[in-house]
Amino acid sequence: MNQGKFVRSLILFILCALLVSLAAPPPLVASVDDEFDQNRARLLSYVLRRQLENHFSNKPIDDQLSKAAFHLYLKQLDYQKRLLLAGEVEQLRIFETRIDDEINSGRVILAPLGARLLENSIQRAEKIVAEILTRPFDFTTDESYETDPEKLDFCATEQELQ
């Protein structure tokens, strides 16, 4: 891998790490209020922006980088495409070119929204699994299962997901 690709990959990793860290509550805080979350987001955005400017000044934090980071973030959020519905992904897709703007402004919306959608999706999946397990298995049904998430689309409805 040449140095340019390595640097770009590193920047994308850092951006995704920021988004994930902003979505997760701090480990030693029992209750987090909105003001603390906003201050935390501003601080992390500032630190990330300064690090990128100081160490990777040849790579602008722009819409192109935002798109690449968004696609990586979405893969990390629901890699197997088993939790989020297509409509929920569309809610997130609004931020595809805004990650750079969120970092520059310190006002991060994507990460908490993604975390909330994922949490709701996990609860939905748990209910689906619990309901499926109440019925006996039918091993005579001819079914197939796609294991490659690149060949799948996000399900449009809960019935498709089930």
XYZ file of C-alpha atoms in Angstrom:
162
model
C 0.000 0.000 0.000
C 1.482 3.362 -0.937
C 1.824 6.150 1.608
C -1.110 8.191 0.215
C -3.529 5.281 0.559
C -2.221 4.536 4.032
C -2.739 8.128 5.179
C -6.245 8.227 3.683
C -7.110 4.925 5.388
C -5.760 6.237 8.678
C -7.827 9.417 8.405
C -10.970 7.397 7.664
C -10.259 5.183 10.657
C -9.801 8.209 12.918
C -13.054 9.769 11.696
C -14.972 6.560 12.305
C -13.404 6.180 15.731
C -14.552 9.715 16.544
C -18.094 8.960 15.427
C -18.199 5.778 17.482
C -16.705 7.489 20.553
C -19.226 10.311 20.330
C -22.099 7.834 20.270
C -20.955 5.930 23.345
C -21.409 7.418 26.804
C -18.236 7.987 28.797
C -17.393 4.873 30.821
C -17.236 6.400 34.308
C -20.279 8.676 34.116
C -23.562 7.228 35.356
C -25.840 9.870 33.855
C -24.940 12.149 30.991
C -26.884 15.301 30.233
C -27.163 17.054 26.871
C -24.811 19.881 27.854
C -22.067 17.400 28.755
C -22.596 15.508 25.471
C -22.325 18.717 23.449
C -19.180 19.821 25.298
C -17.677 16.372 24.813
C -18.519 16.441 21.086
C -16.983 19.903 20.682
C -13.817 18.847 22.484
C -13.393 15.619 20.515
C -14.099 17.418 17.251
C -11.542 20.080 18.090
C -8.877 17.508 19.006
C -9.531 15.508 15.846
C -9.497 18.606 13.640
C -6.205 19.804 15.163
C -4.585 16.392 14.789
C -5.663 16.094 11.169
C -4.464 19.614 10.385
C -1.102 19.147 12.108
C -0.264 15.652 10.922
C -2.147 15.207 7.657
C -2.256 18.729 6.252
C -2.143 17.476 2.655
C -5.528 15.815 3.069
C -8.418 18.253 3.331
C -11.358 17.523 5.597
C -13.998 17.894 2.911
C -17.097 16.258 1.416
C -15.015 13.595 -0.337
C -13.470 12.506 2.934
C -16.915 12.703 4.579
C -18.391 10.326 1.996
C -15.624 7.782 2.490
C -15.890 8.049 6.279
C -19.687 7.739 6.127
C -19.567 4.503 4.143
C -17.037 3.061 6.572
C -19.159 4.220 9.529
C -22.288 2.613 8.062
C -20.419 -0.658 7.553
C -19.237 -0.576 11.153
C -22.715 0.277 12.402
C -24.478 -2.650 10.664
C -21.981 -4.628 8.591
C -24.204 -7.650 7.973
C -27.259 -5.474 7.186
C -29.305 -7.431 9.732
C -30.463 -4.640 12.019
C -31.147 -1.324 10.289
C -34.004 -0.872 7.857
C -33.567 0.999 4.576
C -35.552 3.977 5.914
C -33.248 4.256 8.908
C -30.204 4.153 6.641
C -31.743 6.980 4.618
C -32.062 9.044 7.806
C -28.320 8.571 8.293
C -27.455 9.124 4.626
C -28.416 12.796 5.001
C -25.077 13.160 6.825
C -23.012 11.516 4.083
C -21.363 14.807 3.100
C -21.740 16.556 6.451
C -19.175 14.758 8.614
C -16.582 17.401 7.759
C -19.049 20.139 8.677
C -19.820 18.449 11.998
C -16.115 18.180 12.823
C -15.475 21.810 11.909
C -18.467 23.117 13.859
C -18.159 20.770 16.823
C -21.883 20.054 16.603
C -22.100 16.299 16.050
C -25.491 14.848 15.152
C -24.688 11.711 13.129
C -23.112 9.649 15.920
C -25.916 10.024 18.505
C -28.547 9.474 15.801
C -26.752 6.351 14.581
C -26.439 5.031 18.130
C -30.141 5.636 18.822
C -31.225 3.961 15.567
C -28.940 0.999 16.242
C -30.247 0.624 19.800
C -33.848 0.626 18.532
C -32.900 -1.857 15.817
C -31.318 -4.223 18.323
C -34.473 -4.116 20.445
C -36.555 -4.841 17.331
C -34.279 -7.761 16.406
C -34.536 -9.204 19.923
C -38.339 -9.152 19.648
C -38.212 -10.815 16.218
C -35.896 -13.537 17.508
C -38.043 -14.123 20.602
C -41.146 -14.456 18.416
C -39.418 -16.856 15.993
C -38.222 -19.033 18.855
C -41.801 -19.513 20.087
C -42.581 -21.523 16.925
C -41.209 -24.987 16.180
C -38.510 -25.201 13.509
C -39.493 -26.652 10.144
C -36.457 -28.382 8.670
C -38.322 -29.377 5.501
C -38.574 -25.799 4.216
C -36.269 -25.065 1.283
C -34.481 -21.846 2.238
C -31.283 -20.067 1.304
C -29.134 -17.597 3.211
C -26.810 -14.978 1.706
C -23.645 -14.567 3.772
C -22.029 -11.796 1.719
C -23.335 -8.405 2.929
C -22.066 -6.746 -0.272
C -24.739 -8.682 -2.176
C -27.505 -7.572 0.171
C -29.558 -4.424 0.446
C -30.986 -3.135 3.702
C -34.486 -4.535 4.272
C -37.343 -2.150 3.588
C -39.769 -3.633 6.142
C -39.712 -5.616 9.373
C -41.268 -8.574 7.513
C -38.321 -8.606 5.088
C -35.941 -8.407 8.020
C -37.653 -11.334 9.692
